Coordinates of C-alpha atoms and ligand atoms in Angstrom, one line a residue:
M1 CA -132.4 48.5 -207.4
E2 CA -133.2 47.6 -203.9
I3 CA -132.0 50.1 -201.2
S4 CA -131.6 48.6 -197.7
S5 CA -131.5 50.6 -194.5
I6 CA -129.2 48.9 -192.1
T7 CA -129.4 49.6 -188.4
S8 CA -126.1 50.7 -187.0
H9 CA -124.6 52.0 -183.8
P10 CA -122.2 55.0 -183.5
F11 CA -118.4 54.5 -182.9
D12 CA -116.8 57.1 -180.6
D13 CA -113.5 57.3 -182.4
Q14 CA -114.3 58.6 -185.9
K15 CA -112.8 62.0 -185.4
P16 CA -110.7 62.9 -188.5
G17 CA -107.1 64.0 -187.7
T18 CA -104.6 66.1 -189.6
S19 CA -105.6 64.4 -192.9
G20 CA -108.8 62.3 -192.6
L21 CA -109.7 59.3 -190.5
R22 CA -106.8 56.8 -190.2
K23 CA -107.1 53.5 -188.4
K24 CA -105.8 50.0 -188.7
V25 CA -107.2 48.1 -191.7
K26 CA -108.8 45.6 -189.2
V27 CA -110.8 48.5 -187.7
F28 CA -112.1 49.6 -191.1
Q29 CA -113.0 46.0 -191.9
G30 CA -115.1 45.7 -188.7
P31 CA -118.9 45.7 -189.1
N32 CA -120.3 49.1 -190.1
Y33 CA -117.2 51.1 -189.4
L34 CA -116.5 52.3 -193.0
E35 CA -120.3 52.5 -193.7
N36 CA -121.0 54.7 -190.7
F37 CA -118.3 57.2 -191.6
V38 CA -119.3 57.4 -195.3
Q39 CA -123.0 57.7 -194.4
S40 CA -122.1 60.5 -192.1
I41 CA -120.5 62.3 -195.1
F42 CA -123.7 61.9 -197.1
D43 CA -125.8 63.0 -194.2
T44 CA -123.9 66.2 -193.8
Q45 CA -122.9 67.1 -197.4
A46 CA -126.3 67.7 -198.9
D47 CA -124.9 68.6 -202.3
L48 CA -123.9 65.0 -203.0
K49 CA -127.5 64.0 -203.3
G50 CA -128.2 64.4 -207.0
G51 CA -124.7 65.5 -207.5
V52 CA -121.3 64.2 -208.7
M53 CA -118.5 62.8 -206.6
A54 CA -115.0 61.7 -207.3
L55 CA -113.6 58.5 -205.8
G56 CA -110.2 56.8 -205.7
G57 CA -107.4 55.7 -203.4
D58 CA -103.8 54.9 -203.2
G59 CA -104.2 51.2 -204.0
R60 CA -103.3 50.0 -200.6
F61 CA -104.7 46.8 -199.0
Y62 CA -108.6 47.0 -198.7
N63 CA -108.7 49.9 -201.3
R64 CA -110.8 47.9 -203.8
Q65 CA -113.2 46.5 -201.3
A66 CA -113.8 49.9 -199.7
I67 CA -114.4 51.5 -203.2
Q68 CA -117.1 48.9 -203.9
I69 CA -118.8 49.6 -200.5
I70 CA -118.7 53.4 -201.1
I71 CA -120.1 53.1 -204.6
R72 CA -123.1 51.1 -203.2
L73 CA -123.6 53.6 -200.4
A74 CA -123.4 56.5 -202.9
A75 CA -126.1 54.9 -205.1
A76 CA -128.4 54.4 -202.1
N77 CA -127.9 58.0 -201.1
G78 CA -128.9 59.4 -204.5
V79 CA -125.5 60.5 -205.9
A80 CA -126.2 61.0 -209.6
R81 CA -122.7 60.2 -210.8
V82 CA -119.5 58.7 -209.3
I83 CA -116.2 59.3 -211.1
V84 CA -113.8 56.6 -210.1
G85 CA -110.2 56.0 -211.1
Q86 CA -109.6 52.8 -212.9
G87 CA -108.7 50.0 -210.5
G88 CA -109.9 52.2 -207.7
I89 CA -106.8 54.3 -208.1
L90 CA -106.4 58.1 -207.9
S91 CA -103.3 59.7 -206.3
T92 CA -104.3 62.4 -203.8
P93 CA -103.3 65.3 -206.1
A94 CA -104.9 63.6 -209.1
A95 CA -108.2 63.2 -207.1
S96 CA -108.0 67.0 -206.4
C97 CA -107.5 67.6 -210.1
V98 CA -110.5 65.5 -211.1
I99 CA -112.8 67.2 -208.5
R100 CA -111.8 70.6 -210.0
K101 CA -111.8 69.6 -213.7
Y102 CA -115.2 67.9 -213.6
K103 CA -116.7 70.4 -211.1
T104 CA -117.8 67.6 -208.8
N105 CA -119.5 68.3 -205.5
G106 CA -116.5 66.8 -203.7
G107 CA -114.7 63.5 -203.5
I108 CA -113.7 60.7 -201.2
I109 CA -110.0 59.7 -201.1
L110 CA -108.9 56.4 -199.6
S111 CA -105.4 56.7 -198.2
A112 CA -103.3 56.5 -195.1
S113 CA -100.6 58.3 -197.1
H114 CA -97.1 57.4 -195.9
N115 CA -98.3 55.0 -193.3
P116 CA -97.5 51.3 -194.1
G117 CA -100.2 49.2 -195.8
G118 CA -101.3 45.6 -195.6
P119 CA -103.8 43.5 -193.6
D120 CA -102.2 44.5 -190.2
E121 CA -101.3 48.1 -191.2
D122 CA -103.1 51.3 -191.8
F123 CA -106.1 52.5 -193.9
G124 CA -107.6 55.9 -194.2
I125 CA -110.5 57.9 -195.7
K126 CA -110.8 61.6 -196.3
F127 CA -113.5 63.9 -197.8
N128 CA -112.5 66.7 -200.1
T129 CA -114.8 69.5 -200.9
A130 CA -115.8 71.0 -204.3
N131 CA -112.7 73.2 -204.5
G132 CA -110.6 69.9 -204.6
G133 CA -109.1 70.4 -201.1
P134 CA -109.3 68.5 -197.9
A135 CA -112.5 69.4 -196.0
P136 CA -111.9 72.4 -193.7
E137 CA -112.3 71.8 -189.9
G138 CA -115.9 73.0 -189.9
V139 CA -116.9 70.2 -192.3
T140 CA -114.8 67.5 -190.6
E141 CA -116.3 68.6 -187.3
A142 CA -119.9 68.2 -188.7
I143 CA -119.1 64.7 -190.1
F144 CA -117.6 63.7 -186.7
E145 CA -120.7 65.0 -184.9
R146 CA -122.9 62.9 -187.2
T147 CA -120.8 59.8 -186.5
K148 CA -121.7 60.1 -182.9
T149 CA -125.4 59.8 -183.4
I150 CA -125.8 57.8 -186.5
S151 CA -128.3 54.9 -186.3
E152 CA -128.5 53.5 -189.8
Y153 CA -127.0 53.7 -193.2
R154 CA -128.4 53.1 -196.7
I155 CA -126.8 50.8 -199.2
V156 CA -127.9 49.1 -202.4
E157 CA -127.7 45.3 -202.9
A158 CA -125.7 44.9 -206.1
T159 CA -122.8 42.9 -207.6
D160 CA -119.4 44.6 -207.9
I161 CA -118.7 47.3 -210.4
D162 CA -115.9 46.3 -212.8
L163 CA -113.3 48.8 -211.7
D164 CA -110.9 47.8 -214.5
Q165 CA -113.3 48.6 -217.3
L166 CA -113.1 52.2 -218.5
G167 CA -116.5 53.8 -219.2
I168 CA -119.9 54.1 -217.7
Q169 CA -121.7 51.4 -215.7
Q170 CA -125.1 51.9 -214.3
L171 CA -126.1 51.1 -210.7
G172 CA -129.8 52.0 -210.5
D173 CA -130.1 55.7 -211.2
T174 CA -126.4 56.3 -210.4
S175 CA -123.8 56.3 -213.2
I176 CA -120.4 54.9 -212.3
E177 CA -117.8 56.3 -214.6
V178 CA -114.4 54.6 -214.5
I179 CA -111.8 57.0 -215.8
D180 CA -108.1 56.8 -216.6
P181 CA -106.5 58.0 -213.4
V182 CA -103.5 59.5 -215.0
A183 CA -104.8 61.3 -218.1
D184 CA -106.3 64.5 -216.6
Y185 CA -103.4 64.9 -214.2
A186 CA -100.8 64.5 -217.0
E187 CA -102.7 67.1 -219.1
L188 CA -102.6 69.6 -216.2
M189 CA -98.8 69.1 -215.8
K190 CA -98.3 69.8 -219.5
Q191 CA -99.9 73.2 -219.0
L192 CA -97.7 74.1 -216.1
F193 CA -94.3 73.0 -217.2
D194 CA -92.1 73.3 -220.3
F195 CA -92.2 69.7 -221.4
E196 CA -90.1 70.4 -224.4
R197 CA -87.2 71.8 -222.4
I198 CA -87.3 68.9 -219.9
H199 CA -87.3 66.5 -222.8
Q200 CA -84.2 68.2 -224.1
L201 CA -82.6 67.8 -220.7
F202 CA -83.2 64.1 -220.8
N203 CA -82.1 63.9 -224.4
S204 CA -78.8 65.7 -223.7
G205 CA -77.2 62.5 -222.4
L206 CA -75.7 64.6 -219.7
F207 CA -78.4 64.2 -217.1
Q208 CA -79.3 61.2 -215.1
M209 CA -82.3 60.9 -212.8
R210 CA -84.2 58.3 -210.8
F211 CA -87.7 58.6 -209.4
D212 CA -88.6 56.2 -206.6
A213 CA -92.3 55.5 -206.5
M214 CA -91.8 53.3 -203.4
H215 CA -94.3 50.7 -204.8
A216 CA -97.0 53.2 -204.2
V217 CA -99.5 55.1 -206.3
T218 CA -97.2 57.4 -208.3
G219 CA -95.7 54.5 -210.2
P220 CA -98.2 54.7 -213.1
Y221 CA -98.2 58.5 -213.1
A222 CA -94.4 58.8 -213.1
K223 CA -93.9 56.1 -215.8
R224 CA -96.5 57.8 -218.1
I225 CA -95.2 61.3 -217.6
I226 CA -91.5 61.0 -216.9
E227 CA -90.6 58.0 -219.1
G228 CA -93.6 58.1 -221.6
I229 CA -94.2 61.8 -222.4
L230 CA -90.9 63.4 -221.3
G231 CA -88.8 60.6 -222.8
A232 CA -86.5 59.8 -219.8
E233 CA -84.8 56.4 -220.3
P234 CA -86.7 53.3 -219.3
G235 CA -85.9 52.4 -215.8
T236 CA -85.8 56.0 -214.6
V237 CA -88.8 55.2 -212.5
I238 CA -87.9 52.6 -209.9
N239 CA -90.2 50.6 -207.7
G240 CA -92.9 51.7 -210.1
E241 CA -95.3 48.7 -209.6
P242 CA -97.9 49.7 -207.0
K243 CA -98.4 47.0 -204.4
E244 CA -101.1 46.6 -201.7
D245 CA -98.5 46.6 -199.0
F246 CA -96.0 48.9 -200.8
G247 CA -93.6 45.9 -201.0
G248 CA -93.5 45.7 -197.2
G249 CA -91.9 49.1 -197.1
H250 CA -92.7 52.4 -195.5
P251 CA -93.7 54.7 -198.4
D252 CA -92.4 57.8 -196.8
P253 CA -90.0 59.8 -198.9
N254 CA -87.3 60.9 -196.5
L255 CA -83.7 60.1 -195.8
A256 CA -84.7 57.3 -193.4
H257 CA -87.1 55.5 -195.6
A258 CA -86.1 56.3 -199.2
K259 CA -82.6 54.8 -198.8
E260 CA -82.4 53.5 -202.4
I261 CA -82.3 56.9 -204.0
V262 CA -80.1 58.4 -201.3
K263 CA -77.6 55.7 -202.3
L264 CA -77.9 56.5 -206.0
T265 CA -77.1 60.1 -205.4
S266 CA -74.1 59.4 -203.1
G267 CA -70.5 58.8 -203.8
I268 CA -68.4 59.3 -207.0
N269 CA -70.9 57.6 -209.4
A270 CA -73.8 59.7 -208.0
I271 CA -76.6 60.6 -210.5
D272 CA -77.6 64.2 -211.0
F273 CA -81.1 64.2 -209.6
A274 CA -83.4 61.9 -207.7
A275 CA -86.8 62.1 -206.2
A276 CA -89.4 60.0 -204.3
S277 CA -93.0 60.2 -203.5
D278 CA -95.2 58.7 -200.8
G279 CA -98.1 56.2 -200.6
D280 CA -100.7 58.6 -202.1
G281 CA -98.4 60.7 -204.2
D282 CA -98.7 64.0 -202.4
R283 CA -95.3 64.1 -200.8
N284 CA -91.9 64.5 -202.4
M285 CA -88.2 64.3 -201.6
I286 CA -85.7 66.1 -203.8
L287 CA -82.1 65.1 -204.0
G288 CA -79.2 66.4 -206.1
R289 CA -75.8 64.8 -206.5
N290 CA -74.6 64.2 -203.0
F291 CA -77.1 66.8 -201.9
F292 CA -80.4 66.7 -200.0
V293 CA -82.9 69.6 -200.4
T294 CA -84.9 70.1 -197.2
P295 CA -88.6 70.5 -198.0
S296 CA -88.6 73.9 -196.4
D297 CA -85.7 75.0 -198.7
S298 CA -87.5 73.5 -201.6
L299 CA -90.5 75.7 -201.0
A300 CA -88.3 78.8 -200.7
V301 CA -86.3 78.0 -203.9
M302 CA -89.5 77.5 -205.8
A303 CA -90.9 80.8 -204.6
A304 CA -87.7 82.6 -205.6
N305 CA -87.6 80.9 -209.0
A306 CA -91.3 80.6 -209.9
H307 CA -91.0 83.3 -212.6
L308 CA -88.7 81.0 -214.6
I309 CA -91.4 78.3 -214.8
K310 CA -94.0 78.3 -217.6
G311 CA -97.1 78.1 -215.4
Y312 CA -95.9 80.7 -213.0
K313 CA -94.1 83.1 -215.3
S314 CA -96.2 86.1 -214.4
G315 CA -95.1 85.8 -210.8
I316 CA -96.8 84.5 -207.6
S317 CA -99.3 86.3 -205.4
G318 CA -98.0 85.1 -202.1
V319 CA -96.7 82.0 -200.2
A320 CA -97.8 80.1 -197.2
R321 CA -96.1 77.5 -195.0
S322 CA -97.2 75.4 -192.1
M323 CA -96.1 76.7 -188.8
P324 CA -93.3 74.2 -188.1
T325 CA -91.9 74.7 -191.7
S326 CA -88.7 76.7 -191.6
Q327 CA -88.9 80.4 -192.2
A328 CA -86.8 80.2 -195.4
A329 CA -89.9 81.0 -197.5
D330 CA -90.6 84.1 -195.4
R331 CA -87.3 85.6 -196.4
V332 CA -88.1 85.1 -200.1
A333 CA -91.6 86.6 -199.7
D334 CA -90.0 89.5 -197.9
A335 CA -87.6 90.2 -200.7
L336 CA -90.4 89.9 -203.3
G337 CA -92.6 92.2 -201.3
L338 CA -95.2 89.4 -200.9
E339 CA -97.2 88.1 -197.9
C340 CA -96.0 84.8 -196.3
Y341 CA -98.8 83.2 -194.3
E342 CA -98.1 80.8 -191.4
T343 CA -100.8 78.2 -191.0
P344 CA -101.4 75.2 -188.8
T345 CA -100.1 71.8 -189.9
G346 CA -102.3 70.1 -192.6
W347 CA -103.0 71.0 -196.2
K348 CA -106.7 71.9 -195.4
F349 CA -105.5 75.2 -194.0
F350 CA -104.1 76.4 -197.4
G351 CA -107.5 76.0 -199.2
N352 CA -109.0 79.3 -198.4
L353 CA -105.8 81.2 -199.1
L354 CA -105.5 79.5 -202.5
D355 CA -109.2 80.0 -203.3
A356 CA -108.9 83.7 -202.4
R357 CA -105.7 84.0 -204.6
K358 CA -103.8 85.3 -201.6
I359 CA -101.1 82.7 -202.3
T360 CA -99.8 80.7 -205.3
L361 CA -97.3 78.4 -203.6
C362 CA -97.4 76.6 -200.3
G363 CA -95.6 73.9 -198.4
E364 CA -94.9 71.9 -195.3
E365 CA -91.7 70.7 -193.8
S366 CA -93.1 67.1 -194.0
F367 CA -92.1 66.8 -197.6
G368 CA -95.1 68.6 -199.0
T369 CA -95.1 71.3 -201.7
G370 CA -97.8 72.5 -204.0
S371 CA -99.5 75.4 -205.8
D372 CA -102.9 76.7 -206.8
H373 CA -103.1 74.1 -209.7
V374 CA -104.9 71.8 -207.3
R375 CA -105.8 71.9 -203.6
E376 CA -103.6 69.2 -202.3
K377 CA -99.8 68.9 -202.0
D378 CA -98.4 67.3 -205.1
G379 CA -95.4 65.1 -205.2
L380 CA -94.9 64.7 -208.9
W381 CA -95.7 68.3 -209.6
A382 CA -92.7 69.2 -207.3
V383 CA -90.4 66.9 -209.2
L384 CA -91.5 68.4 -212.5
F385 CA -91.0 71.9 -211.1
W386 CA -87.4 71.0 -210.2
L387 CA -86.8 69.3 -213.5
N388 CA -88.1 72.4 -215.3
L389 CA -85.9 74.6 -213.1
L390 CA -82.8 72.5 -213.7
A391 CA -83.5 72.6 -217.5
V392 CA -83.8 76.4 -217.4
R393 CA -80.9 77.3 -215.1
Q394 CA -78.5 74.7 -216.4
E395 CA -77.0 74.3 -213.0
S396 CA -76.9 71.5 -210.5
V397 CA -79.4 71.1 -207.6
E398 CA -76.6 72.0 -205.2
Q399 CA -75.5 75.1 -207.1
I400 CA -79.1 76.4 -207.2
V401 CA -79.6 75.8 -203.4
R402 CA -76.2 77.2 -202.4
D403 CA -76.8 80.3 -204.5
H404 CA -80.2 80.6 -202.8
W405 CA -78.5 80.5 -199.3
R406 CA -76.0 83.1 -200.4
K407 CA -78.9 85.5 -201.2
F408 CA -81.2 84.7 -198.3
G409 CA -79.2 83.0 -195.6
R410 CA -79.6 79.4 -194.6
N411 CA -82.2 78.0 -192.3
F412 CA -80.6 74.8 -191.0
Y413 CA -83.5 72.4 -190.2
T414 CA -84.1 69.1 -188.6
R415 CA -87.1 67.2 -187.2
Y416 CA -87.0 64.6 -184.4
D417 CA -90.0 62.2 -184.2
Y418 CA -90.6 60.1 -181.2
E419 CA -93.1 57.5 -182.5
A420 CA -95.6 55.4 -180.6
V421 CA -94.9 56.9 -177.2
D422 CA -97.4 56.6 -174.4
K423 CA -100.3 58.9 -175.1
A424 CA -100.7 60.2 -171.5
A425 CA -97.0 60.8 -171.2
A426 CA -96.9 62.8 -174.5
E427 CA -99.9 64.9 -173.5
G428 CA -98.3 65.5 -170.1
L429 CA -95.2 66.7 -171.8
M430 CA -97.1 69.2 -173.9
E431 CA -99.1 70.3 -170.8
H432 CA -95.9 70.9 -168.9
L433 CA -94.4 72.9 -171.7
R434 CA -97.6 75.0 -171.9
S435 CA -97.4 75.8 -168.2
R436 CA -93.9 77.2 -168.7
L437 CA -94.5 79.3 -171.7
S438 CA -95.3 82.6 -170.0
A439 CA -92.0 82.5 -168.0
L440 CA -89.8 81.8 -171.0
P441 CA -89.4 85.1 -172.9
G442 CA -86.1 86.7 -172.0
S443 CA -84.6 83.5 -170.6
Q444 CA -81.2 82.5 -171.8
F445 CA -80.2 79.0 -173.0
G446 CA -76.6 78.8 -174.0
N447 CA -76.2 81.3 -176.8
Y448 CA -79.9 81.5 -177.4
T449 CA -82.3 84.0 -175.8
V450 CA -86.0 83.3 -176.0
D451 CA -87.8 86.0 -177.9
Y452 CA -91.3 84.6 -177.7
A453 CA -93.0 81.4 -176.6
D454 CA -96.6 80.5 -177.4
D455 CA -99.2 77.9 -178.2
F456 CA -99.9 78.5 -181.9
A457 CA -103.4 79.7 -182.7
Y458 CA -104.5 80.6 -186.2
T459 CA -107.2 82.9 -187.4
D460 CA -108.0 82.2 -191.0
P461 CA -107.7 85.5 -192.8
V462 CA -110.5 84.6 -195.3
D463 CA -113.3 83.2 -193.2
G464 CA -112.2 84.3 -189.7
S465 CA -112.3 80.7 -188.3
I466 CA -110.0 80.1 -185.3
S467 CA -107.8 77.0 -184.7
K468 CA -106.2 76.8 -181.3
N469 CA -103.5 74.5 -179.8
Q470 CA -101.7 73.9 -183.0
G471 CA -98.2 73.4 -181.5
I472 CA -95.8 75.1 -179.2
R473 CA -93.4 77.7 -180.6
I474 CA -90.3 78.9 -178.9
G475 CA -88.6 81.6 -181.0
F476 CA -85.1 82.9 -180.2
S477 CA -83.6 86.2 -181.1
G478 CA -81.8 85.8 -184.4
G479 CA -84.5 83.7 -186.0
S480 CA -83.9 80.2 -184.6
R481 CA -86.8 78.2 -183.3
I482 CA -88.0 75.1 -181.5
V483 CA -91.5 73.8 -182.2
Y484 CA -93.3 70.9 -180.5
R485 CA -96.5 69.2 -181.5
L486 CA -98.2 65.9 -181.4
S487 CA -99.0 64.1 -184.6
G488 CA -102.6 63.9 -185.8
T489 CA -102.0 61.1 -188.4
G490 CA -100.7 58.2 -186.3
T491 CA -102.7 55.1 -185.3
V492 CA -100.7 53.9 -182.3
G493 CA -100.1 55.8 -179.1
A494 CA -98.8 59.3 -179.7
T495 CA -96.0 60.7 -181.8
L496 CA -94.1 63.7 -180.5
R497 CA -92.6 65.9 -183.2
V498 CA -89.8 68.3 -182.4
Y499 CA -88.9 70.7 -185.1
L500 CA -85.7 72.6 -185.0
E501 CA -84.5 75.5 -187.1
A502 CA -81.3 77.5 -186.9
Y503 CA -80.9 80.6 -189.0
E504 CA -77.4 81.3 -190.3
P505 CA -76.8 84.4 -192.4
D506 CA -73.0 84.0 -192.7
P507 CA -72.2 82.2 -196.1
D508 CA -68.9 80.9 -194.6
K509 CA -71.0 78.8 -192.3
H510 CA -73.3 77.3 -194.9
T511 CA -71.1 74.3 -195.5
L512 CA -71.4 73.2 -191.9
E513 CA -73.0 69.8 -191.2
T514 CA -76.7 70.2 -190.2
A515 CA -76.4 67.8 -187.2
K516 CA -73.5 69.8 -185.8
V517 CA -75.3 73.1 -186.2
M518 CA -78.4 71.8 -184.6
Q519 CA -76.7 70.1 -181.7
P520 CA -77.1 73.0 -179.1
L521 CA -80.8 73.4 -180.1
V522 CA -81.4 69.7 -179.8
Q523 CA -80.0 69.8 -176.3
I524 CA -82.2 72.7 -175.3
A525 CA -85.3 71.2 -176.9
T526 CA -84.9 67.8 -175.2
E527 CA -84.1 69.3 -171.8
L528 CA -86.8 71.9 -171.8
A529 CA -89.5 69.3 -172.6
E530 CA -87.9 66.7 -170.3
I531 CA -88.3 64.2 -173.2
E532 CA -86.3 61.3 -171.7
A533 CA -87.8 61.6 -168.2
R534 CA -91.4 61.8 -169.5
T535 CA -91.3 59.4 -172.5
G536 CA -88.5 57.1 -171.6
R537 CA -86.9 57.8 -174.9
S538 CA -83.2 58.9 -175.1
E539 CA -83.3 59.0 -178.9
P540 CA -85.9 59.8 -181.5
T541 CA -87.4 57.1 -183.7
V542 CA -86.7 59.0 -186.9
I543 CA -84.6 62.1 -187.7
T544 CA -85.4 63.9 -190.9
Ligands
VG1_601 C1 -98.3 64.9 -191.0 C2 -97.4 66.0 -191.4 C3 -98.3 67.1 -192.0 C4 -99.1 66.5 -193.2 C5 -99.9 65.3 -192.7 C6 -100.5 64.6 -193.9 O1 -99.2 65.2 -190.0 O2 -96.7 66.5 -190.3 O3 -97.5 68.2 -192.4 O4 -100.0 67.5 -193.7 O5 -99.0 64.4 -192.1 O6 -99.6 64.3 -194.9 P1 -99.0 64.9 -188.4 O7 -100.2 65.4 -187.7 O8 -98.8 63.5 -188.3 O9 -97.8 65.7 -188.0 V1 -100.0 62.9 -195.8 O10 -98.9 62.9 -197.0 O11 -99.7 61.7 -194.5 O12 -101.5 63.0 -196.2
CO602 CO1 -99.4 61.6 -198.5

C-alpha cells in the first residue's frame, strides 16, 4: 500500500467550538481542509498509532466522502483498526457507546448536529477520547495548535472501502471493520430500561406516541428499538428515513422546528406522548398531551425519579447541569442530599465528573440529557427513560411534571436566540455587559434586585483546569436569573443567546403562561444589554 505525503498549508480557522469544528460543507470540501484537521488529530493523539478508532457520522451531505478520506488518512498514520458504522452512520451517543464498548483509543464523529445539511449548509467533525466523550479543552487546544503549523499530511492511495458491507476489509496493515450502527446501542438500552414494561404500555392500547426522527440519524435507531424491539405500532416513528439534507428541514428538536409533533400533541385528539431528536441523535424534546417539558425540567424530573428506573434503581451519585440550564435540578439534588455541579456549556465539561463518578445524570437546557452510560448526551435514551417512567408511574407526562413542581417549585424558563448578528456588534454587547457587572449587585429592576453578576468561570473539580469567559450571569434575589452568551456552534456571524429563568414556589401560580411570567425579565434583559440598539434586532430569531 503506497503512502503519500502531501504538502499542505495551515488554515487559521480550525479552532473547535462548543462541539467540534463546524463550517460550511464547501469549506470542508476545499483542498486539504478536512485532511489538515484529521492529520492534526493523528499528530497530537499518539495512541491512535497502532491503536483502534471508531468512526461514523450523522449521514448528512458529504458524510460518506469524508469517511473515505479519514479511513485513508488513518491507514497512512498507522491506525491498526478502524471500527466504522455501516453506511458511515453512527449517532453521536452510539459512537460514544462503541468507543467505550470496544475500548478504542478514541473516535471521530462527523456531524454539525442540529445545523441544516446539504451542499450549501453545514458540516462538522469532532474527536472523542477513549472515555467516549468529546475531547476536553486541553486536547482540542493541542489539535488547534497543530493545525496552525501543519505542513503535510499522510494518506494512502486506495479505492473506496465498501461501507455497506458488514465485516472486515483490509487496507494495507489497517483493518476496517464495518459494524451494525444500532446493535451495540440497542443492547445498552436494554440493560438500562425495563423493556418488558414499556412493551406492556404499548400493548395496552391506551397509549399513543410518535417519535420524530426529523429525517436525521435516529430514524434507524428508533425504528429498531421503539417499533422493532418494544413493539410500538408501525408508524410510531415518523420522518424515519435519514436524508442527506434532512428533507430540507432544520433537525433541531424544539417548539420552533419540530412542529409536526407539537401539532400531534395539541388539541382534543392529542396523543399521549411525543418526542424528537436532532441531526446526530444526541438531543431530545419531550412532549405530553398538550404539554411541553422544558429540557431543564426534564433533567430535574429524571433526577427525582431515577430510582424508579431499572438502570438507576440504586440511586444517583450526583447531578450536573450547564450554567444556563435552569436551577430546577439543583433543588432536587438539594432534597436528595446530593451535589449539583454547574459547568460551562458543552458536553465535554461533564466527562471528568462522570468518569470520577461524582455524577450519574447531567443535562443542558439546549435539549440535552444524559447519564453515565455513555459520555455524550443521548436523545433516544431520554425518550426511553420517559417511556419507562410513564410505564412505572401510570400517570401522564403533565401529571408527573405538575407533581414535581408542587414538590420543588417551578423554574419558568425561556431562551431567546438572535442568530447571525454582526460579530463585532455581538462582541461589543458582551463587552459592554462585562463592564457593567461590578456595579450591578444591589441594583433594582422592577421587582427584581440583583444578587450577583459575574462572567462565569469554571474550575474542574477533578483536574483543576480553569475555563473562563463562559457567559454572563445575573442572579436576582429569589432565584431568578438572566444569562447571556455567544454561541460556539454557529457558522455565520454570531448568535447571541439570552437565557431567562424565573423561580416560582407558589403552586397557585404554576399554571401561568410562561411568556407572561417571563415578560418582565425579557424587558430587563433586552434593555440591560441594549440588544436592539447594538444588534438592530427588535425580536429574537427563535424562542425556545
Ligand atoms: C449549543 C448548545 C450547547 C450544546 C451544543 C452542542 O452550543 O447551547 O448546550 O452542547 O450546542 O450541541 P452553543 O455554543 O451554540 O450555544 V449539538 O446537539 O449541536 O452537538
Ligand atoms: Co446534536
